[in-house]
Structures are given as C-alpha cells and as structure tokens.
Coordinates of C-alpha atoms in Angstrom, one line a residue:
Chain A
M85 CA 168.4 163.7 62.6
N86 CA 164.9 164.4 62.7
Y87 CA 164.3 161.0 61.1
Y88 CA 165.4 159.4 64.6
I89 CA 163.4 161.6 67.1
T90 CA 160.3 160.7 65.2
Y91 CA 161.5 156.9 65.7
F92 CA 162.1 157.3 69.3
I93 CA 158.8 159.0 69.9
A94 CA 156.8 156.3 68.1
A95 CA 158.6 153.6 70.3
I96 CA 158.1 155.5 73.3
G97 CA 154.5 156.2 72.6
L98 CA 153.8 152.4 72.1
F99 CA 155.4 151.6 74.9
S100 CA 153.6 153.7 77.1
F101 CA 150.5 152.7 75.2
S102 CA 150.9 149.0 76.0
A103 CA 152.2 149.8 79.7
F104 CA 148.8 151.7 80.0
F105 CA 147.0 149.4 78.3
A106 CA 148.0 146.6 80.8
L107 CA 147.0 148.5 83.7
F108 CA 143.4 149.1 82.1
G109 CA 143.4 145.7 81.0
V110 CA 144.4 144.4 84.3
Y111 CA 141.6 146.6 86.0
A112 CA 138.8 145.5 83.5
E113 CA 139.3 142.0 84.1
R114 CA 139.4 142.3 87.9
K115 CA 136.2 143.9 87.8
I116 CA 134.6 141.9 84.6
S117 CA 135.4 138.6 86.4
A118 CA 134.1 140.1 89.6
F119 CA 130.8 140.9 88.0
I120 CA 130.3 137.5 86.4
Q121 CA 130.8 135.9 89.4
D122 CA 128.4 138.4 91.4
R123 CA 131.5 140.0 93.4
L124 CA 132.3 143.5 93.6
G125 CA 136.5 143.5 92.5
P126 CA 138.6 146.1 94.1
T127 CA 136.7 148.8 95.7
E128 CA 139.2 150.5 98.0
T129 CA 141.9 152.1 96.3
G130 CA 140.5 155.0 94.6
K131 CA 136.9 155.3 93.1
Y132 CA 135.8 152.1 92.2
G133 CA 139.2 150.7 92.9
T134 CA 140.7 152.6 89.7
L135 CA 144.0 152.8 91.1
Q136 CA 144.1 149.4 92.1
T137 CA 146.3 148.2 89.3
L138 CA 148.6 151.6 89.8
A139 CA 149.1 150.4 93.4
D140 CA 150.0 146.9 92.2
I141 CA 152.6 148.1 90.0
L142 CA 154.3 150.5 92.5
K143 CA 154.4 147.5 95.1
M144 CA 156.1 145.2 92.3
L145 CA 158.4 147.9 91.4
Q146 CA 159.5 148.1 95.0
K147 CA 160.3 143.8 95.1
E148 CA 163.4 142.3 95.8
L149 CA 164.9 140.6 92.1
I150 CA 165.3 137.0 93.4
I151 CA 167.5 134.6 91.1
P152 CA 167.3 130.8 92.4
A153 CA 170.5 129.5 93.4
A154 CA 170.4 127.0 90.8
A155 CA 169.0 129.0 88.1
D156 CA 170.6 129.4 84.7
K157 CA 171.1 133.4 85.4
W158 CA 171.7 134.6 82.0
L159 CA 168.6 132.6 80.6
F160 CA 166.5 133.4 83.8
M161 CA 167.4 137.4 83.4
L162 CA 166.9 138.0 79.9
A163 CA 163.5 135.7 79.5
P164 CA 160.6 138.2 80.6
A165 CA 162.7 140.8 78.2
V166 CA 162.6 138.8 75.7
I167 CA 159.2 137.6 75.9
F168 CA 158.1 141.5 76.7
I169 CA 160.2 142.6 73.4
A170 CA 158.7 140.0 71.0
V171 CA 155.4 141.3 71.9
Y172 CA 156.4 145.2 71.9
L173 CA 158.2 144.5 68.6
G174 CA 155.0 143.4 66.9
F175 CA 153.2 146.9 67.7
A176 CA 155.6 148.3 65.1
A177 CA 153.8 147.4 62.4
L178 CA 150.0 148.1 63.1
P179 CA 148.2 150.5 61.4
W180 CA 146.1 152.9 63.5
A181 CA 144.5 155.2 61.0
P182 CA 144.9 156.3 57.4
G183 CA 148.5 157.1 57.0
L184 CA 148.9 156.4 60.6
I185 CA 151.4 153.3 60.9
P186 CA 154.8 153.5 63.1
S187 CA 156.5 151.5 60.6
K188 CA 155.1 151.3 57.0
T189 CA 156.8 147.9 55.4
N190 CA 155.2 146.2 52.8
I191 CA 155.6 142.9 54.8
G192 CA 153.8 144.0 58.0
L193 CA 151.9 141.0 58.3
Y194 CA 154.7 138.5 57.6
Y195 CA 156.9 140.7 60.1
I196 CA 154.4 140.5 63.1
F197 CA 154.0 136.8 62.9
A198 CA 157.7 136.3 62.9
I199 CA 158.6 138.6 65.4
I200 CA 155.8 137.2 67.9
S201 CA 157.0 133.8 67.3
I202 CA 159.8 134.6 69.8
E203 CA 157.9 134.9 72.5
T204 CA 157.9 131.2 72.6
L205 CA 161.7 131.1 72.9
G206 CA 161.4 133.5 75.8
I207 CA 158.7 131.5 77.6
L208 CA 161.3 128.5 77.1
M209 CA 164.0 130.6 78.5
A210 CA 162.0 131.5 81.2
G211 CA 161.3 127.6 81.7
W212 CA 164.4 126.3 81.4
G213 CA 166.2 129.1 83.1
S214 CA 164.3 128.7 86.4
N215 CA 165.7 124.9 86.8
N216 CA 161.9 124.3 88.4
K217 CA 160.3 121.5 87.2
Y218 CA 156.8 123.0 87.0
S219 CA 158.5 125.9 85.2
I220 CA 159.7 123.7 82.8
L221 CA 156.5 121.9 82.3
G222 CA 154.8 124.9 81.9
A223 CA 157.1 126.4 79.3
M224 CA 156.9 122.8 77.3
R225 CA 153.4 123.0 77.2
S226 CA 153.3 126.8 76.2
A227 CA 155.6 125.6 73.2
A228 CA 153.9 123.2 72.2
Q229 CA 150.4 125.0 72.2
I230 CA 151.7 128.2 70.5
I231 CA 153.5 126.3 67.9
S232 CA 150.6 124.1 67.2
Y233 CA 148.2 126.7 67.0
E234 CA 150.1 129.1 64.9
I235 CA 149.3 126.8 62.1
P236 CA 145.4 127.2 61.8
A237 CA 146.3 130.7 62.5
G238 CA 148.6 131.3 59.7
F239 CA 146.4 129.6 57.3
A240 CA 143.5 131.5 58.5
I241 CA 145.5 134.8 57.8
I242 CA 146.6 133.1 54.5
S243 CA 143.1 133.3 53.7
V244 CA 142.9 136.7 54.0
V245 CA 146.0 137.4 52.4
M246 CA 145.0 135.5 49.2
I247 CA 141.9 137.8 49.0
A248 CA 143.7 140.7 49.5
Q249 CA 147.0 140.3 47.5
T250 CA 149.1 142.0 49.6
L251 CA 151.1 141.8 53.3
D252 CA 151.2 145.5 53.8
L253 CA 148.3 145.8 56.8
Q254 CA 147.9 149.5 55.7
A255 CA 146.8 148.4 52.2
I256 CA 144.8 145.5 53.6
S257 CA 142.8 148.1 55.7
A258 CA 142.7 150.4 53.1
Q259 CA 140.8 147.7 51.1
Q260 CA 138.0 147.4 53.3
G261 CA 136.4 150.7 53.2
I262 CA 135.4 153.6 50.9
L263 CA 138.9 154.8 50.7
A264 CA 139.7 151.5 48.4
T265 CA 141.2 151.9 45.2
E266 CA 140.1 148.7 44.0
K267 CA 136.1 147.4 43.2
I268 CA 134.7 145.9 46.5
K269 CA 132.0 143.4 46.3
F270 CA 129.6 142.6 49.3
A271 CA 129.7 138.5 49.2
G272 CA 131.0 138.3 45.7
F273 CA 128.0 140.1 43.9
W274 CA 127.1 143.6 45.1
D275 CA 129.6 146.8 44.7
V276 CA 130.0 148.4 47.7
S277 CA 132.9 150.6 46.9
Q278 CA 131.1 153.8 47.3
I279 CA 129.1 152.7 50.1
G280 CA 131.7 151.1 52.6
G281 CA 131.1 150.5 56.2
L282 CA 130.3 147.4 57.2
F283 CA 130.2 145.9 54.2
S284 CA 133.3 145.9 52.6
W285 CA 134.9 144.8 55.5
N286 CA 136.9 141.3 54.6
V287 CA 134.1 139.0 56.8
F288 CA 131.4 140.1 54.6
R289 CA 133.4 140.7 51.2
A290 CA 133.9 137.1 51.5
P291 CA 131.9 135.1 53.9
H292 CA 134.1 132.2 54.2
L293 CA 136.4 134.6 56.1
L294 CA 134.1 134.7 59.0
V295 CA 134.9 130.8 59.4
A296 CA 138.5 132.0 59.4
F297 CA 138.2 134.8 61.7
V298 CA 136.5 132.3 64.2
I299 CA 139.5 129.9 63.8
Y300 CA 142.1 133.0 64.1
F301 CA 140.1 134.2 66.9
I302 CA 140.2 130.8 68.9
A303 CA 144.0 130.3 67.8
S304 CA 144.7 134.1 68.9
L305 CA 143.6 133.0 72.3
A306 CA 146.2 130.2 72.5
E307 CA 149.1 132.4 71.5
S308 CA 148.5 134.7 73.9
N309 CA 147.7 131.9 76.6
R310 CA 144.4 132.9 77.6
A311 CA 142.0 130.6 79.2
P312 CA 140.5 128.2 77.8
F313 CA 143.8 127.9 76.5
D314 CA 145.6 128.7 79.9
I315 CA 147.7 125.5 80.5
P316 CA 151.0 126.9 80.7
E317 CA 149.7 128.8 83.8
A318 CA 147.6 126.4 84.9
E319 CA 147.4 127.7 88.5
S320 CA 145.7 124.3 90.0
E321 CA 148.0 122.1 88.2
L322 CA 151.5 124.0 87.9
V323 CA 150.8 126.9 90.6
A324 CA 151.6 129.4 87.7
G325 CA 153.7 127.7 85.1
F326 CA 156.9 129.1 83.5
H327 CA 156.8 132.3 85.5
T328 CA 156.8 130.7 88.8
E329 CA 160.4 132.1 89.9
F330 CA 160.1 135.6 88.9
T331 CA 159.7 138.3 91.0
G332 CA 158.8 141.9 91.2
I333 CA 159.2 143.9 87.7
R334 CA 160.4 140.8 85.6
F335 CA 157.1 139.3 86.8
A336 CA 155.3 142.6 85.5
L337 CA 157.0 142.5 82.5
V338 CA 155.6 138.7 81.8
F339 CA 152.2 140.4 82.9
L340 CA 152.8 143.4 80.6
A341 CA 153.5 140.6 77.9
E342 CA 150.6 139.0 78.3
Y343 CA 148.2 142.0 78.1
S344 CA 149.9 143.5 75.2
M345 CA 149.8 140.0 73.5
M346 CA 145.7 140.2 74.0
F347 CA 145.8 143.7 72.4
L348 CA 148.0 142.8 69.8
V349 CA 146.0 139.6 68.5
S350 CA 142.8 141.5 68.7
M351 CA 144.1 144.4 66.9
I352 CA 145.5 141.8 63.9
A353 CA 142.0 140.3 64.1
V354 CA 140.2 143.8 63.9
I355 CA 142.7 144.6 60.9
L356 CA 142.3 141.4 58.9
F357 CA 138.6 140.7 59.1
L358 CA 136.6 143.5 60.8
G359 CA 137.5 146.7 58.6
A360 CA 140.6 147.6 60.3
W361 CA 140.3 151.8 60.9
N362 CA 137.3 151.7 58.4
T363 CA 134.1 153.0 59.8
P364 CA 131.4 150.3 60.4
L365 CA 128.6 153.2 59.0
P366 CA 127.8 153.0 55.6
N367 CA 126.7 155.7 52.9
I368 CA 123.2 155.6 52.4
G369 CA 122.5 157.6 49.5
G370 CA 123.0 161.2 50.4
V371 CA 123.7 160.4 54.0
K372 CA 127.5 159.9 53.7
L373 CA 127.9 158.4 57.2
A374 CA 131.1 156.5 56.0
A375 CA 132.5 159.8 54.4
W376 CA 131.8 161.5 57.5
T377 CA 133.2 159.2 59.9
T378 CA 136.5 158.7 58.1
G379 CA 139.7 160.3 58.9
V380 CA 142.9 159.7 61.1
A381 CA 141.2 160.3 64.5
W382 CA 138.0 158.5 63.6
G383 CA 140.5 155.8 62.5
I384 CA 142.0 155.6 65.9
L385 CA 138.5 155.7 67.7
W386 CA 137.2 152.8 65.5
V387 CA 140.3 150.7 65.6
V388 CA 140.8 151.1 69.3
L389 CA 137.1 150.1 69.9
K390 CA 136.9 147.5 67.5
T391 CA 140.2 145.9 69.7
L392 CA 138.9 146.5 72.8
A393 CA 135.5 144.7 72.1
L394 CA 137.6 141.7 71.2
V395 CA 139.4 142.1 74.1
A396 CA 136.4 142.2 76.4
V397 CA 135.3 138.8 74.3
Q398 CA 138.6 137.3 75.2
M399 CA 138.3 138.1 79.1
W400 CA 134.2 137.2 79.0
I401 CA 135.6 133.6 77.5
R402 CA 138.1 133.2 80.3
W403 CA 135.6 133.6 82.8
T404 CA 133.1 131.3 81.4
L405 CA 134.8 128.4 79.4
P406 CA 137.0 125.8 81.7
R407 CA 140.7 125.0 80.8
L408 CA 140.8 121.8 78.5
R409 CA 143.0 119.1 78.9
V410 CA 146.5 119.2 76.8
D411 CA 145.7 116.4 74.6
Q412 CA 141.8 118.0 74.0
L413 CA 143.6 121.2 72.6
M414 CA 145.9 119.6 70.6
N415 CA 143.0 117.3 69.2
L416 CA 141.1 120.8 68.4
C417 CA 144.2 122.3 66.9
W418 CA 144.9 119.4 64.5
K419 CA 141.9 117.8 63.8
V420 CA 139.4 120.6 63.6
L421 CA 140.8 124.2 63.4
T422 CA 144.0 123.1 60.6
P423 CA 141.6 121.3 58.1
L424 CA 139.1 124.1 58.6
A425 CA 141.6 126.4 58.0
F426 CA 143.1 124.8 54.8
A427 CA 139.7 124.6 53.5
C428 CA 139.1 128.4 54.1
M429 CA 142.8 128.9 52.0
L430 CA 141.3 127.0 49.4
I431 CA 137.8 128.6 49.1
S432 CA 139.9 131.9 49.2
G433 CA 141.8 130.9 46.1
V434 CA 138.7 129.8 44.1
W435 CA 136.8 133.2 45.4
R436 CA 139.8 135.3 44.1
L437 CA 139.7 133.2 40.8
W438 CA 136.2 133.6 40.0
L439 CA 134.3 136.2 42.1
M440 CA 136.3 139.2 42.3
Chain B
M1067 CA 132.0 115.2 63.7
V1068 CA 130.2 118.2 62.3
Q1069 CA 127.4 117.4 65.2
R1070 CA 130.2 117.8 67.8
V1071 CA 131.6 121.2 66.6
I1072 CA 127.5 122.2 66.7
N1073 CA 127.3 121.2 69.9
A1074 CA 130.7 122.7 71.3
F1075 CA 129.5 126.1 69.9
T1076 CA 126.2 125.9 71.5
T1077 CA 127.2 124.8 74.6
A1078 CA 129.8 127.3 74.8
W1079 CA 127.2 129.9 73.8
K1080 CA 124.7 128.9 76.7
G1081 CA 127.6 129.4 79.1
L1082 CA 128.5 132.8 77.5
S1083 CA 124.9 134.0 77.9
L1084 CA 124.8 132.8 81.4
T1085 CA 127.9 134.8 82.3
I1086 CA 127.2 137.7 80.3
R1087 CA 123.5 138.1 82.2
H1088 CA 125.7 138.4 85.3
L1089 CA 127.9 140.9 84.2
F1090 CA 125.2 143.6 83.9
V1091 CA 123.3 142.7 87.2
G1092 CA 126.5 143.8 89.2
N1093 CA 125.3 147.3 89.6
T1094 CA 122.4 145.9 92.0
K1095 CA 124.1 145.7 95.7
R1096 CA 123.2 143.3 98.1
V1097 CA 120.8 144.3 100.6
V1098 CA 121.8 143.7 104.3
A1099 CA 118.9 141.3 105.6
P1100 CA 119.4 138.7 108.2
V1101 CA 119.2 135.1 107.2
S1102 CA 115.8 134.6 108.6
A1103 CA 114.5 137.3 106.1
T1104 CA 112.1 135.3 103.7
N1105 CA 113.9 136.2 100.6
Y1106 CA 117.0 136.0 101.9
F1107 CA 118.2 133.0 99.4
K1108 CA 116.1 134.7 96.8
Q1109 CA 118.2 137.9 96.5
L1110 CA 121.3 136.0 96.3
E1111 CA 120.4 135.4 92.7
H1112 CA 120.5 139.2 91.3
G1113 CA 123.2 141.6 92.0
T1114 CA 126.5 141.5 93.7
N1115 CA 126.8 139.1 96.4
T1116 CA 129.9 140.1 98.5
I1117 CA 129.4 142.8 101.2
Q1118 CA 132.0 145.2 102.0
Y1119 CA 132.6 144.1 105.7
P1120 CA 133.6 147.0 108.0
K1121 CA 130.9 149.4 106.1
Q1122 CA 128.1 147.1 106.1
Q1123 CA 127.8 143.7 108.2
L1124 CA 125.1 141.1 108.0
P1125 CA 123.0 140.9 111.4
V1126 CA 123.6 138.3 113.4
P1127 CA 121.3 136.9 116.3
E1128 CA 121.2 138.7 119.5
V1129 CA 122.0 135.2 121.3
G1130 CA 124.8 133.8 119.7
R1131 CA 128.2 132.1 120.7
Y1132 CA 130.8 134.5 119.8
Q1133 CA 132.5 136.0 123.0
L1134 CA 132.7 135.1 126.2
D1135 CA 132.1 138.2 128.8
V1136 CA 131.7 138.2 133.0
E1137 CA 129.7 140.5 134.8
M1138 CA 132.5 140.9 137.5
D1139 CA 130.2 142.1 139.9
D1140 CA 127.6 139.2 140.1
C1141 CA 130.4 136.5 140.4
I1142 CA 131.0 134.6 143.4
V1143 CA 134.2 133.2 142.3
C1144 CA 133.0 129.3 142.8
D1145 CA 135.3 128.0 140.0
L1146 CA 132.5 126.0 138.7
C1147 CA 133.1 127.2 135.1
A1148 CA 136.7 126.7 135.3
K1149 CA 136.2 123.0 136.3
V1150 CA 133.4 122.3 133.5
C1151 CA 135.6 123.9 130.7
P1152 CA 136.8 121.3 128.4
V1153 CA 139.8 123.0 127.4
N1154 CA 140.7 124.6 130.5
C1155 CA 140.7 128.2 129.1
I1156 CA 139.5 129.9 132.3
D1157 CA 141.8 130.6 134.8
I1158 CA 140.5 131.5 138.3
E1159 CA 142.5 132.4 141.4
S1160 CA 140.3 133.0 144.5
I1161 CA 141.3 134.8 148.0
K1162 CA 139.1 134.3 150.9
A1163 CA 137.5 137.3 152.5
T1164 CA 137.4 137.9 156.1
E1165 CA 133.5 138.4 156.2
A1166 CA 130.6 138.7 153.2
I1167 CA 131.8 141.2 150.9
G1168 CA 128.5 141.7 149.4
Q1169 CA 125.7 140.5 147.1
T1170 CA 125.4 139.9 143.6
S1171 CA 122.1 140.8 141.7
D1172 CA 120.3 137.7 142.3
G1173 CA 120.8 138.1 146.1
T1174 CA 123.8 135.3 147.0
T1175 CA 126.2 136.4 149.3
K1176 CA 129.8 136.9 147.5
R1177 CA 132.6 135.6 150.2
L1178 CA 135.5 135.3 147.9
Y1179 CA 137.5 137.8 145.8
A1180 CA 138.8 137.0 142.4
A1181 CA 142.5 137.9 142.2
K1182 CA 142.6 136.7 138.7
F1183 CA 139.8 135.8 135.9
D1184 CA 141.3 135.1 133.1
I1185 CA 139.8 133.5 129.7
D1186 CA 142.1 132.8 126.8
M1187 CA 139.6 133.1 124.1
A1188 CA 142.3 131.6 121.8
K1189 CA 141.9 128.3 123.4
C1190 CA 138.2 128.6 123.9
M1191 CA 135.7 126.4 121.4
Y1192 CA 132.7 128.1 122.2
C1193 CA 130.8 125.1 124.0
G1194 CA 128.8 127.1 125.9
L1195 CA 129.4 125.0 129.1
C1196 CA 130.5 127.4 131.6
T1197 CA 127.2 129.6 131.0
I1198 CA 125.0 126.9 131.8
V1199 CA 126.8 125.9 135.1
C1200 CA 127.4 129.7 136.5
P1201 CA 125.2 129.8 139.5
T1202 CA 124.9 133.6 139.1
E1203 CA 124.7 133.7 135.3
C1204 CA 127.4 135.9 135.6
I1205 CA 129.2 134.6 132.6
T1206 CA 127.7 135.0 128.8
M1207 CA 128.3 134.9 125.5
T1208 CA 127.6 138.0 123.9
N1209 CA 126.9 138.6 119.9
Q1210 CA 130.3 140.3 119.3
Y1211 CA 132.0 138.0 116.9
D1212 CA 134.7 140.7 115.4
K1213 CA 137.6 140.7 117.6
T1214 CA 140.8 140.9 116.1
V1215 CA 144.1 141.5 118.0
F1216 CA 147.5 142.1 117.1
Q1217 CA 149.2 139.8 119.7
L1218 CA 148.3 136.4 120.6
S1219 CA 148.2 137.5 124.3
D1220 CA 145.7 139.8 123.9
L1221 CA 143.1 137.2 123.3
V1222 CA 143.4 136.3 127.1
Y1223 CA 140.7 138.6 128.4
Q1224 CA 141.1 139.6 132.0
F1225 CA 138.0 140.1 133.9
S1226 CA 139.1 140.6 137.6
D1227 CA 139.0 144.3 138.7
M1228 CA 141.5 143.8 141.3
T1229 CA 144.8 145.3 141.3
P1230 CA 147.6 143.2 142.5
E1231 CA 148.5 145.4 145.8
D1232 CA 144.7 145.1 146.3
A1233 CA 144.9 141.3 146.2
A1234 CA 148.2 141.2 148.5
E1235 CA 146.2 143.5 151.1
K1236 CA 143.1 141.1 151.3
R1237 CA 145.4 138.3 151.1
A1238 CA 147.1 139.8 153.9
L1239 CA 143.9 140.8 155.6
F1240 CA 143.0 136.8 155.4
D1241 CA 146.2 135.6 157.0
K1242 CA 146.1 138.1 159.8
Q1243 CA 142.5 137.0 160.5
Q1244 CA 143.8 133.3 160.1
A1245 CA 146.4 133.8 162.6
E1246 CA 144.1 135.5 165.0
K1247 CA 141.9 132.6 164.8
Q1248 CA 144.7 130.1 165.1
A1249 CA 146.1 132.4 168.2
A1250 CA 142.6 132.4 169.5
K1251 CA 142.2 128.9 169.0
L1252 CA 145.6 127.9 170.7
A1253 CA 144.8 130.2 173.8
A1254 CA 141.7 128.5 174.1
M1255 CA 143.1 125.0 173.9
K1256 CA 145.8 126.2 176.4
Q1257 CA 142.9 127.4 178.7
K1258 CA 141.6 124.2 178.4
E1259 CA 144.3 122.2 179.3
G1260 CA 145.3 124.5 182.0
G1261 CA 141.8 124.2 183.6
A1262 CA 142.1 120.4 183.2

C-alpha cells in the first residue's frame, strides 16, 4: 500500500515541479528577451514583475473553453492532454541524484524517447481537430520537423549508449563521476576514475561526443519547437499554428508542455553528455572537491544548475537566431546532422572497441 | 560543405555574442533627457531603452501642437477660428450683447457672448490654423499631450463659461432691446409720416 502512496507523491511532485518550472520559465523568457532587446519586460505585477506569470495563469483559468462548431470535438478536447501527458510521463525516468529517480527502469532512455514521441500525435490531433487550415498546416509542419529531427537526435544518443553500454539513465549518470564502478578514461588515455569532476563527463571521455552533443542540442531545439525551429507556430505565417483555436486552460496546457519539454530535453542532454548529477569539480590530490560535492542534495543542485544553464542557452538562441524556412531545416537535418550523427555512432563503436 | 558549416557556426556565434552583450547591460536605466540633448542618441546604445511612462516622462518642447486651449476671457467670439478650421471641429454660437461687455487683455472690446464654444478634439488635426487667425491670441495649443477619456464625447471640450439660463437671459435681453429699437423706429416713422 505504501508503495502506491510513494508513486502518487512522486507523480504529484513531478507535476508541481513542471508547473512551477513553466511559471519560472515563462518569466525568465520574458525577462531575457526584454534585456536582449533593451526593454524592461514585465515590471508592474510584483517586484520586477515576478508575479506576472502567476497572474497570467489565473487569468487563463477564468477563461471560457471554446470548442469551434465544426471541430472534431473529441480530438480537439483530448489533444492538449495528450501533448502534456506525453511530456510529463517523460519526467518519470529522469535521475535527479545518486539513488534518486522516480522510476528506476533499465530502459529509461528508450522509454523517454518512446513516450515523448507521442507529443507529435497530440499536435496532429490538435491541428486536425481544430478544423482550421492554419492549425493543420502547423501540425503538419510540426510532425515533419519532429519526426525528421528524431533521427539525428536518436543517433547522437545511440553514440552515447554505445560508449556507456546501457540504457539505464542512472547507470549512465554514475559512469560519469567518482561513483563509477568501472575505469573512466579522459579522452581515452588518462585514468580519471579517482579524479572525477569535469574530466569524467561523457563529452570529455570520448571527445567525438562533443559533436554528438551539438547535434543532439540542435535536434532538441527542434523537438521542443523552439526558435529557430518554431515553424509549427510561426507567428508571422500561421498566427500560432496548431494551437490557434485553443483557449483558457487548454492553451495553458500546451504552453506547459512546451516549457516542460524544454526542461526535459535539456536534462537528457545533461544526463547523457554533461555528467548528469556529477559535480564539475575534480579531486586534486588531497583536496577531494569531487568527493565533498557528491551526494543527494549536491546531485539535485548540479543537475538543476546544468539543466537551467542549457534552458537559458535555448532562450538565448531563440532571441538571437531568426526562423529558417522549412526546406532549409529539412536540408540541415537530412544532409548535415544525420550523416554527422552516423559518423559519431561509427566512431563510438571504434572507440569502445579500441580505447576503452 | 565543411566551409558552410564553419560559416554557419561563426555567424551564429557573432549574433549570439551580440545578444548576450545586451543581456547584461539591461541593469542601466534610460536617462530621461529631451531629444535636443547632445547625447540623446548615444545613450540609446547602452542600457534599457523603454521608459515606464506614467512614472517617467520624456520632456516635450514647451511650444507644441498637442491640445487646444481657449482663454475664454480674451475671446471676442469673432468666429474666425471656426471658419478657418479645415475639419470643422470648432462649434461657436454667439449672442449679441446689448452693450460693450468688457475688454480683452490686449484692449479689444468684447461685444458678443459665447453661448457655446466647443472644440471636438477627436476631429482636430492639429494644424494650428485657428491659433494663427485668432485676433486676440486667445486660442492656443498647449504641451499637454496625454489626454485619455473613457467616452468619445468627453473629447469635445466645452470652453464656454455661460450657463444655459445665462444664455437665455442674455438672449431675452438682446431681443427686448431689439424689440424696443424696432418700436422706437416704428414710432419715429409713424411720427414722420404723421408730420408729413
């Protein structure tokens, strides 16, 4: 019985975390975009406008739920839930600290990639169900983009998995620090099993994973529909793409999913490439910085810090780079990223055989 | 191909470094200076550019074409402004006085009451012609640019300080004087005819 209570607590905790992160993310996005453009952003609601997103949520909760007369009612109503739940379920297998993971499963990575692919289905449901040509165009563009970019992202991940030899996210995390049970070599020659820190992160263990990381990061921008890959929304072409017809809390759910997705893909990047919950500080002789900064609380701190840094980079990119045309994006995906990811996978195999 | 990838990364980095530079200068607030200040355009290059309007206001020139204002005591109700107005936004109704009713500040004698002096600022196109033709310079444009109302009808500014009762009384007085004059005239004519 206690078993189930723990499950519920974990589920509610993850939900409140993603909701809280969405509030924080929207506020941070507004402020970052404002400062980049020499503006101030929200200033009136609360100190420096801190309560602005909370006020927005309260406003959205009060709004009427409108279903267009010609919409496919069931698809339309279910779509935001499918979009959000797909992303939310992905959170279940993310490790937060040594020994702290909502669902310890040995195929965690596989599960996450399977479950967040369902988001595409939700977007297609939203686009088709809205019975609006802009929505269906946005949904089609989104589906084309997400399905295409899952290939380079998948191969970048496979190159990590080939190095790590496991799909268990907790095991992958443990390999990248002083808690590793096997021998860790920096760039294939220097034994850093006892040193840990920055040097044992995957991107430094096998330097070609740095390329894989960049490929994964670009693909993850596309997966979460962020600029410069925001063609599903494309406010100048489609008004707001697949969520044009959504109002009130349904629109809020779509937004919640977008920000949760940002966090999710960044956290996967951190887990796979940037040392997960491991500290960046190495042991230097008698100064055991890595040993001192490893633990459950430290783990949560490091993983959240690294993830938020990546989220900040995503926002930074959004307010710098312009949106590309859909054919340019497809070009990039199929002609540049996919072959590169293949090459990374090949190097991973060779690396595993000869250098590890 | 490799060249293009390198090019994409360097140009993207150029843009990213440009935006991140701006991200960290946002803590300097904009100095509120008039556009005539020597460093007005220089200061827009660093710090935030938005001003928080009701709390901070940009200085405007003292002489500006923003809102029409009428000094009613100086008005001789000549109707010139209403006639010259290209969009007919000035509406004046005058009542002749029975005698001279005073002087304006520049010494012109006032002989008319303004029963109505309305300016519809919603129609006004800020050309300033009315201020030029005014012989007593009683109609002017002020530098008050912030005027927001909840009803469109509130944009019709009523400058006349006469109450309807006042106007009716003055009208009756004028009519009475006219009638007396008419009667006097008739009597004079009758006398003339009788004398002839």
